[in-house]
Amino acid sequence: MKKLSIIIPCFNEQSFIEQIIDKVRHVSLDFSMEKEIIVVDDASTDGTVQIVKAYIQKHESVKLILHTKNKGKGAAVQSALMEITGDIVIIQDADLEYDPADYNKMLSPIFSGRADVVYGSRFMGSGPHRVLFFWHTIGNKLLTFFSNVFTGVNLTDMETGYKMFKTEIIKSIQITEKRFGIEPEITAKICRIKDIRIYEVGVAYYGRKYNEGKKISWQDGFIAIWCILKYNLLWRK
């Protein structure tokens, strides 16, 4: 395993996109791993695309995929998965809520031969966590509990934005959700893979408020519940 593919879906992230790409590009990976950085712009209407293109002119190591219409995070991940060449892949949100400095912590269980999939949990470990929305935390924990009931695993953070996979694992499942429903869909489907080895590690979480650009809302919680039922009970492809 020589290369980590980092997928960065983004939509209207002009305030953060250059910073997050720069953090990803500069993070030093253990295990002599190379990096492949793929940004997928989901039809941004601000200056995100121009910022990324200007960055690429200086640093050709970054690849940009453009959506002509807004489709959602799930669709962006699907587009990137068709282009990746790495042995391991991680999904990196375009804001600054998750820190690429945690990549090595997540890579460790894979390189030790113990894990095929690693989730970065916001609810375990000793990293810094910004204190924000009480009901969001309760909602995330309830969704994780509900998912665990059907998958039979004991995750602490199913909805985490940090999910790392051996590439053959993530490519072995068919992802259909276009938006935030991708989180419970992926979880349901990887948990059905025979002898799958899933680990969690605690990661830092620098959450943001809605006036800072946070996009997920309470409606997405109901969609997540539907997706948990859909991919665990109704549609098991």
PDB file of C-alpha atoms in Angstrom:
ATOM      1  CA  MET A   1       0.000   0.000   0.000  1.00  0.00           C
ATOM      2  CA  LYS A   2       1.791   3.058  -1.280  1.00  0.00           C
ATOM      3  CA  LYS A   3      -0.764   5.785  -1.976  1.00  0.00           C
ATOM      4  CA  LEU A   4      -3.563   7.502  -0.026  1.00  0.00           C
ATOM      5  CA  SER A   5      -6.319   9.026  -2.158  1.00  0.00           C
ATOM      6  CA  ILE A   6      -7.987  12.006  -0.447  1.00  0.00           C
ATOM      7  CA  ILE A   7     -11.419  12.927  -1.790  1.00  0.00           C
ATOM      8  CA  ILE A   8     -12.521  16.494  -0.989  1.00  0.00           C
ATOM      9  CA  PRO A   9     -16.166  17.175  -1.961  1.00  0.00           C
ATOM     10  CA  CYS A  10     -16.959  20.884  -1.844  1.00  0.00           C
ATOM     11  CA  PHE A  11     -19.815  23.299  -2.437  1.00  0.00           C
ATOM     12  CA  ASN A  12     -19.474  27.036  -1.820  1.00  0.00           C
ATOM     13  CA  GLU A  13     -16.415  26.737   0.402  1.00  0.00           C
ATOM     14  CA  GLN A  14     -14.401  29.738  -0.797  1.00  0.00           C
ATOM     15  CA  SER A  15     -13.569  30.702   2.787  1.00  0.00           C
ATOM     16  CA  PHE A  16     -11.944  27.352   3.594  1.00  0.00           C
ATOM     17  CA  ILE A  17     -11.066  25.438   0.439  1.00  0.00           C
ATOM     18  CA  GLU A  18      -7.521  26.745  -0.016  1.00  0.00           C
ATOM     19  CA  GLN A  19      -6.723  26.203   3.656  1.00  0.00           C
ATOM     20  CA  ILE A  20      -7.949  22.616   3.698  1.00  0.00           C
ATOM     21  CA  ILE A  21      -6.156  21.680   0.467  1.00  0.00           C
ATOM     22  CA  ASP A  22      -2.991  23.239   1.847  1.00  0.00           C
ATOM     23  CA  LYS A  23      -3.322  21.324   5.131  1.00  0.00           C
ATOM     24  CA  VAL A  24      -3.873  18.072   3.228  1.00  0.00           C
ATOM     25  CA  ARG A  25      -0.935  18.724   0.898  1.00  0.00           C
ATOM     26  CA  HIS A  26       1.441  19.502   3.742  1.00  0.00           C
ATOM     27  CA  VAL A  27       0.497  16.764   6.186  1.00  0.00           C
ATOM     28  CA  SER A  28       3.325  14.255   6.513  1.00  0.00           C
ATOM     29  CA  LEU A  29       2.177  10.659   6.111  1.00  0.00           C
ATOM     30  CA  ASP A  30       3.745   7.724   7.898  1.00  0.00           C
ATOM     31  CA  PHE A  31       4.477   4.407   6.178  1.00  0.00           C
ATOM     32  CA  SER A  32       6.183   6.186   3.219  1.00  0.00           C
ATOM     33  CA  MET A  33       2.811   6.871   1.625  1.00  0.00           C
ATOM     34  CA  GLU A  34       2.211   9.193  -1.301  1.00  0.00           C
ATOM     35  CA  LYS A  35      -0.875  11.411  -1.537  1.00  0.00           C
ATOM     36  CA  GLU A  36      -3.428  11.802  -4.305  1.00  0.00           C
ATOM     37  CA  ILE A  37      -5.697  14.816  -3.756  1.00  0.00           C
ATOM     38  CA  ILE A  38      -8.970  14.962  -5.689  1.00  0.00           C
ATOM     39  CA  VAL A  39     -11.278  17.955  -5.215  1.00  0.00           C
ATOM     40  CA  VAL A  40     -14.838  17.570  -6.500  1.00  0.00           C
ATOM     41  CA  ASP A  41     -16.658  20.872  -6.866  1.00  0.00           C
ATOM     42  CA  ASP A  42     -20.402  20.330  -6.711  1.00  0.00           C
ATOM     43  CA  ALA A  43     -21.408  23.316  -8.887  1.00  0.00           C
ATOM     44  CA  SER A  44     -20.339  26.042  -6.459  1.00  0.00           C
ATOM     45  CA  THR A  45     -21.777  29.497  -7.095  1.00  0.00           C
ATOM     46  CA  ASP A  46     -19.137  31.445  -5.168  1.00  0.00           C
ATOM     47  CA  GLY A  47     -15.419  31.671  -5.895  1.00  0.00           C
ATOM     48  CA  THR A  48     -14.527  28.113  -4.879  1.00  0.00           C
ATOM     49  CA  VAL A  49     -13.674  26.869  -8.370  1.00  0.00           C
ATOM     50  CA  GLN A  50     -11.502  29.874  -9.182  1.00  0.00           C
ATOM     51  CA  ILE A  51      -9.588  29.423  -5.925  1.00  0.00           C
ATOM     52  CA  VAL A  52      -8.965  25.730  -6.608  1.00  0.00           C
ATOM     53  CA  LYS A  53      -7.886  26.376 -10.204  1.00  0.00           C
ATOM     54  CA  ALA A  54      -5.462  29.062  -9.046  1.00  0.00           C
ATOM     55  CA  TYR A  55      -4.086  26.646  -6.457  1.00  0.00           C
ATOM     56  CA  ILE A  56      -3.598  23.935  -9.081  1.00  0.00           C
ATOM     57  CA  GLN A  57      -1.588  26.331 -11.244  1.00  0.00           C
ATOM     58  CA  LYS A  58       0.899  26.524  -8.385  1.00  0.00           C
ATOM     59  CA  HIS A  59       0.630  22.922  -7.202  1.00  0.00           C
ATOM     60  CA  GLU A  60      -0.117  20.460  -9.987  1.00  0.00           C
ATOM     61  CA  SER A  61      -0.486  17.567  -7.536  1.00  0.00           C
ATOM     62  CA  VAL A  62      -4.168  18.474  -6.999  1.00  0.00           C
ATOM     63  CA  LYS A  63      -6.861  17.188  -9.382  1.00  0.00           C
ATOM     64  CA  LEU A  64     -10.204  18.973  -9.861  1.00  0.00           C
ATOM     65  CA  ILE A  65     -13.482  17.357 -10.943  1.00  0.00           C
ATOM     66  CA  LEU A  66     -16.348  19.725 -11.806  1.00  0.00           C
ATOM     67  CA  HIS A  67     -20.075  19.055 -11.523  1.00  0.00           C
ATOM     68  CA  THR A  68     -22.217  21.238 -13.787  1.00  0.00           C
ATOM     69  CA  LYS A  69     -25.189  21.000 -11.383  1.00  0.00           C
ATOM     70  CA  ASN A  70     -25.401  20.565  -7.650  1.00  0.00           C
ATOM     71  CA  LYS A  71     -25.882  16.891  -6.814  1.00  0.00           C
ATOM     72  CA  GLY A  72     -24.674  16.463  -3.233  1.00  0.00           C
ATOM     73  CA  LYS A  73     -21.838  14.938  -1.232  1.00  0.00           C
ATOM     74  CA  GLY A  74     -22.674  11.372  -2.197  1.00  0.00           C
ATOM     75  CA  ALA A  75     -22.566  12.196  -5.900  1.00  0.00           C
ATOM     76  CA  ALA A  76     -19.225  13.978  -5.443  1.00  0.00           C
ATOM     77  CA  VAL A  77     -17.736  10.920  -3.745  1.00  0.00           C
ATOM     78  CA  GLN A  78     -19.043   8.694  -6.542  1.00  0.00           C
ATOM     79  CA  SER A  79     -17.390  10.915  -9.162  1.00  0.00           C
ATOM     80  CA  ALA A  80     -14.059  10.825  -7.339  1.00  0.00           C
ATOM     81  CA  LEU A  81     -14.104   7.055  -6.814  1.00  0.00           C
ATOM     82  CA  MET A  82     -14.051   6.600 -10.581  1.00  0.00           C
ATOM     83  CA  GLU A  83     -10.770   8.537 -10.739  1.00  0.00           C
ATOM     84  CA  ILE A  84      -8.770   7.434  -7.699  1.00  0.00           C
ATOM     85  CA  THR A  85      -5.580   5.392  -8.070  1.00  0.00           C
ATOM     86  CA  GLY A  86      -4.637   4.984  -4.396  1.00  0.00           C
ATOM     87  CA  ASP A  87      -4.553   1.818  -2.309  1.00  0.00           C
ATOM     88  CA  ILE A  88      -6.432   3.525   0.546  1.00  0.00           C
ATOM     89  CA  VAL A  89      -9.037   6.284   0.325  1.00  0.00           C
ATOM     90  CA  ILE A  90     -10.381   8.813   2.813  1.00  0.00           C
ATOM     91  CA  ILE A  91     -13.205  11.325   2.475  1.00  0.00           C
ATOM     92  CA  GLN A  92     -12.172  14.789   3.671  1.00  0.00           C
ATOM     93  CA  ASP A  93     -14.842  17.474   4.165  1.00  0.00           C
ATOM     94  CA  ALA A  94     -13.877  20.775   2.556  1.00  0.00           C
ATOM     95  CA  ASP A  95     -14.367  22.828   5.710  1.00  0.00           C
ATOM     96  CA  LEU A  96     -11.933  22.815   8.613  1.00  0.00           C
ATOM     97  CA  GLU A  97     -14.004  20.643  10.969  1.00  0.00           C
ATOM     98  CA  TYR A  98     -11.683  17.634  10.596  1.00  0.00           C
ATOM     99  CA  ASP A  99      -7.889  17.811  10.831  1.00  0.00           C
ATOM    100  CA  PRO A 100      -5.683  15.960   8.292  1.00  0.00           C
ATOM    101  CA  ALA A 101      -3.150  15.556  11.113  1.00  0.00           C
ATOM    102  CA  ASP A 102      -5.339  12.599  12.155  1.00  0.00           C
ATOM    103  CA  TYR A 103      -4.653  10.663   8.931  1.00  0.00           C
ATOM    104  CA  ASN A 104      -1.766   8.735  10.448  1.00  0.00           C
ATOM    105  CA  LYS A 105      -3.854   7.745  13.444  1.00  0.00           C
ATOM    106  CA  MET A 106      -6.430   6.282  11.044  1.00  0.00           C
ATOM    107  CA  LEU A 107      -3.850   4.639   8.795  1.00  0.00           C
ATOM    108  CA  SER A 108      -2.223   2.789  11.682  1.00  0.00           C
ATOM    109  CA  PRO A 109      -4.855   0.001  12.137  1.00  0.00           C
ATOM    110  CA  ILE A 110      -4.763  -0.668   8.387  1.00  0.00           C
ATOM    111  CA  PHE A 111      -0.980  -0.872   8.180  1.00  0.00           C
ATOM    112  CA  SER A 112      -0.826  -3.042  11.266  1.00  0.00           C
ATOM    113  CA  GLY A 113      -2.923  -5.593   9.362  1.00  0.00           C
ATOM    114  CA  ARG A 114      -5.908  -5.288  11.681  1.00  0.00           C
ATOM    115  CA  ALA A 115      -8.400  -3.113   9.762  1.00  0.00           C
ATOM    116  CA  ASP A 116     -10.026  -2.829   6.351  1.00  0.00           C
ATOM    117  CA  VAL A 117     -12.073   0.249   7.274  1.00  0.00           C
ATOM    118  CA  VAL A 118     -11.410   2.957   9.876  1.00  0.00           C
ATOM    119  CA  TYR A 119     -13.926   5.524  11.124  1.00  0.00           C
ATOM    120  CA  GLY A 120     -12.715   8.687  12.823  1.00  0.00           C
ATOM    121  CA  SER A 121     -15.008   9.147  15.802  1.00  0.00           C
ATOM    122  CA  ARG A 122     -15.872  12.556  17.226  1.00  0.00           C
ATOM    123  CA  PHE A 123     -17.108  10.915  20.419  1.00  0.00           C
ATOM    124  CA  MET A 124     -14.045   9.039  21.597  1.00  0.00           C
ATOM    125  CA  GLY A 125     -10.378   9.843  22.122  1.00  0.00           C
ATOM    126  CA  SER A 126      -8.500  12.767  23.571  1.00  0.00           C
ATOM    127  CA  GLY A 127      -8.350  15.230  20.645  1.00  0.00           C
ATOM    128  CA  PRO A 128      -9.824  18.722  20.967  1.00  0.00           C
ATOM    129  CA  HIS A 129     -13.545  19.042  20.278  1.00  0.00           C
ATOM    130  CA  ARG A 130     -15.318  22.350  19.869  1.00  0.00           C
ATOM    131  CA  VAL A 131     -18.361  22.656  22.158  1.00  0.00           C
ATOM    132  CA  LEU A 132     -21.413  23.398  20.010  1.00  0.00           C
ATOM    133  CA  PHE A 133     -24.924  22.022  19.526  1.00  0.00           C
ATOM    134  CA  PHE A 134     -26.338  19.761  22.254  1.00  0.00           C
ATOM    135  CA  TRP A 135     -29.224  18.452  20.141  1.00  0.00           C
ATOM    136  CA  HIS A 136     -26.954  17.760  17.175  1.00  0.00           C
ATOM    137  CA  THR A 137     -24.827  15.570  19.430  1.00  0.00           C
ATOM    138  CA  ILE A 138     -27.898  13.743  20.738  1.00  0.00           C
ATOM    139  CA  GLY A 139     -29.172  13.344  17.175  1.00  0.00           C
ATOM    140  CA  ASN A 140     -25.869  11.919  15.953  1.00  0.00           C
ATOM    141  CA  LYS A 141     -25.722   9.452  18.819  1.00  0.00           C
ATOM    142  CA  LEU A 142     -29.326   8.359  18.235  1.00  0.00           C
ATOM    143  CA  LEU A 143     -28.669   7.832  14.523  1.00  0.00           C
ATOM    144  CA  THR A 144     -25.563   5.812  15.375  1.00  0.00           C
ATOM    145  CA  PHE A 145     -27.534   3.711  17.870  1.00  0.00           C
ATOM    146  CA  PHE A 146     -30.317   3.152  15.325  1.00  0.00           C
ATOM    147  CA  SER A 147     -27.773   2.121  12.682  1.00  0.00           C
ATOM    148  CA  ASN A 148     -26.010  -0.215  15.121  1.00  0.00           C
ATOM    149  CA  VAL A 149     -29.297  -1.980  15.911  1.00  0.00           C
ATOM    150  CA  PHE A 150     -29.524  -3.108  12.293  1.00  0.00           C
ATOM    151  CA  THR A 151     -25.847  -3.595  11.424  1.00  0.00           C
ATOM    152  CA  GLY A 152     -24.980  -5.356  14.677  1.00  0.00           C
ATOM    153  CA  VAL A 153     -21.760  -3.386  15.177  1.00  0.00           C
ATOM    154  CA  ASN A 154     -20.857  -1.021  18.020  1.00  0.00           C
ATOM    155  CA  LEU A 155     -19.812   2.200  16.279  1.00  0.00           C
ATOM    156  CA  THR A 156     -19.784   5.395  18.313  1.00  0.00           C
ATOM    157  CA  ASP A 157     -20.054   7.768  15.323  1.00  0.00           C
ATOM    158  CA  MET A 158     -21.742   6.445  12.178  1.00  0.00           C
ATOM    159  CA  GLU A 159     -22.240   9.970  10.788  1.00  0.00           C
ATOM    160  CA  THR A 160     -18.584  10.978  10.996  1.00  0.00           C
ATOM    161  CA  GLY A 161     -17.128  12.798   8.019  1.00  0.00           C
ATOM    162  CA  TYR A 162     -13.877  10.847   8.395  1.00  0.00           C
ATOM    163  CA  LYS A 163     -14.186   7.398   6.838  1.00  0.00           C
ATOM    164  CA  MET A 164     -11.105   5.585   5.520  1.00  0.00           C
ATOM    165  CA  PHE A 165     -11.202   2.416   3.409  1.00  0.00           C
ATOM    166  CA  LYS A 166      -8.959   0.044   1.589  1.00  0.00           C
ATOM    167  CA  THR A 167      -9.821   0.984  -1.973  1.00  0.00           C
ATOM    168  CA  GLU A 168     -11.011  -2.493  -2.947  1.00  0.00           C
ATOM    169  CA  ILE A 169     -13.538  -2.354  -0.089  1.00  0.00           C
ATOM    170  CA  ILE A 170     -15.205   0.945  -1.028  1.00  0.00           C
ATOM    171  CA  LYS A 171     -15.200   0.006  -4.711  1.00  0.00           C
ATOM    172  CA  SER A 172     -16.852  -3.329  -3.957  1.00  0.00           C
ATOM    173  CA  ILE A 173     -20.097  -1.643  -2.911  1.00  0.00           C
ATOM    174  CA  GLN A 174     -22.525   0.282  -5.070  1.00  0.00           C
ATOM    175  CA  ILE A 175     -23.150   3.771  -3.666  1.00  0.00           C
ATOM    176  CA  THR A 176     -26.473   5.237  -4.747  1.00  0.00           C
ATOM    177  CA  GLU A 177     -27.214   8.104  -2.349  1.00  0.00           C
ATOM    178  CA  LYS A 178     -26.450  11.519  -3.828  1.00  0.00           C
ATOM    179  CA  ARG A 179     -26.439  13.627  -0.672  1.00  0.00           C
ATOM    180  CA  PHE A 180     -25.782  13.116   3.050  1.00  0.00           C
ATOM    181  CA  GLY A 181     -27.561   9.749   3.015  1.00  0.00           C
ATOM    182  CA  ILE A 182     -24.229   8.360   1.869  1.00  0.00           C
ATOM    183  CA  GLU A 183     -23.101   7.951   5.506  1.00  0.00           C
ATOM    184  CA  PRO A 184     -25.702   5.367   6.644  1.00  0.00           C
ATOM    185  CA  GLU A 185     -25.691   3.746   3.192  1.00  0.00           C
ATOM    186  CA  ILE A 186     -21.951   3.074   3.233  1.00  0.00           C
ATOM    187  CA  THR A 187     -22.116   1.847   6.823  1.00  0.00           C
ATOM    188  CA  ALA A 188     -24.952  -0.582   6.097  1.00  0.00           C
ATOM    189  CA  LYS A 189     -23.231  -1.977   3.026  1.00  0.00           C
ATOM    190  CA  ILE A 190     -19.722  -2.435   4.396  1.00  0.00           C
ATOM    191  CA  CYS A 191     -21.104  -4.138   7.490  1.00  0.00           C
ATOM    192  CA  ARG A 192     -22.556  -6.847   5.235  1.00  0.00           C
ATOM    193  CA  ILE A 193     -19.158  -7.690   3.737  1.00  0.00           C
ATOM    194  CA  LYS A 194     -18.031 -11.074   5.033  1.00  0.00           C
ATOM    195  CA  ASP A 195     -15.229 -10.900   7.616  1.00  0.00           C
ATOM    196  CA  ILE A 196     -14.954  -7.089   7.292  1.00  0.00           C
ATOM    197  CA  ARG A 197     -12.710  -5.551   9.949  1.00  0.00           C
ATOM    198  CA  ILE A 198     -13.904  -2.097  11.035  1.00  0.00           C
ATOM    199  CA  TYR A 199     -12.011   0.031  13.542  1.00  0.00           C
ATOM    200  CA  GLU A 200     -12.664   3.412  15.129  1.00  0.00           C
ATOM    201  CA  VAL A 201     -10.126   5.941  16.342  1.00  0.00           C
ATOM    202  CA  GLY A 202     -10.811   9.196  18.144  1.00  0.00           C
ATOM    203  CA  VAL A 203     -10.230  12.322  16.054  1.00  0.00           C
ATOM    204  CA  ALA A 204     -10.227  16.040  16.721  1.00  0.00           C
ATOM    205  CA  TYR A 205     -13.362  17.941  15.735  1.00  0.00           C
ATOM    206  CA  TYR A 206     -13.447  21.681  15.087  1.00  0.00           C
ATOM    207  CA  GLY A 207     -17.168  22.039  14.392  1.00  0.00           C
ATOM    208  CA  ARG A 208     -18.618  25.181  12.868  1.00  0.00           C
ATOM    209  CA  LYS A 209     -21.871  27.084  13.298  1.00  0.00           C
ATOM    210  CA  TYR A 210     -24.424  27.779  10.572  1.00  0.00           C
ATOM    211  CA  ASN A 211     -23.217  31.352  10.181  1.00  0.00           C
ATOM    212  CA  GLU A 212     -19.775  29.847   9.531  1.00  0.00           C
ATOM    213  CA  GLY A 213     -21.095  27.751   6.652  1.00  0.00           C
ATOM    214  CA  LYS A 214     -22.386  24.523   8.250  1.00  0.00           C
ATOM    215  CA  LYS A 215     -24.805  22.903   5.791  1.00  0.00           C
ATOM    216  CA  ILE A 216     -26.295  19.770   7.349  1.00  0.00           C
ATOM    217  CA  SER A 217     -29.724  20.359   8.944  1.00  0.00           C
ATOM    218  CA  TRP A 218     -32.374  18.556  10.991  1.00  0.00           C
ATOM    219  CA  GLN A 219     -34.084  17.434   7.754  1.00  0.00           C
ATOM    220  CA  ASP A 220     -30.976  15.396   6.968  1.00  0.00           C
ATOM    221  CA  GLY A 221     -31.552  13.480  10.203  1.00  0.00           C
ATOM    222  CA  PHE A 222     -34.887  12.182   8.907  1.00  0.00           C
ATOM    223  CA  ILE A 223     -33.248  11.261   5.595  1.00  0.00           C
ATOM    224  CA  ALA A 224     -30.582   9.358   7.549  1.00  0.00           C
ATOM    225  CA  ILE A 225     -33.286   7.386   9.414  1.00  0.00           C
ATOM    226  CA  TRP A 226     -34.919   6.480   6.102  1.00  0.00           C
ATOM    227  CA  CYS A 227     -31.536   5.418   4.669  1.00  0.00           C
ATOM    228  CA  ILE A 228     -30.801   3.234   7.708  1.00  0.00           C
ATOM    229  CA  LEU A 229     -34.089   1.404   7.144  1.00  0.00           C
ATOM    230  CA  LYS A 230     -33.716   1.362   3.374  1.00  0.00           C
ATOM    231  CA  TYR A 231     -30.220  -0.124   3.186  1.00  0.00           C
ATOM    232  CA  ASN A 232     -30.492  -2.469   6.159  1.00  0.00           C
ATOM    233  CA  LEU A 233     -33.997  -3.844   5.593  1.00  0.00           C
ATOM    234  CA  LEU A 234     -35.496  -2.908   2.228  1.00  0.00           C
ATOM    235  CA  TRP A 235     -32.693  -2.695  -0.311  1.00  0.00           C
ATOM    236  CA  ARG A 236     -29.806  -4.986   0.483  1.00  0.00           C
ATOM    237  CA  LYS A 237     -27.859  -4.823  -2.792  1.00  0.00           C
TER     238      LYS A 237
END
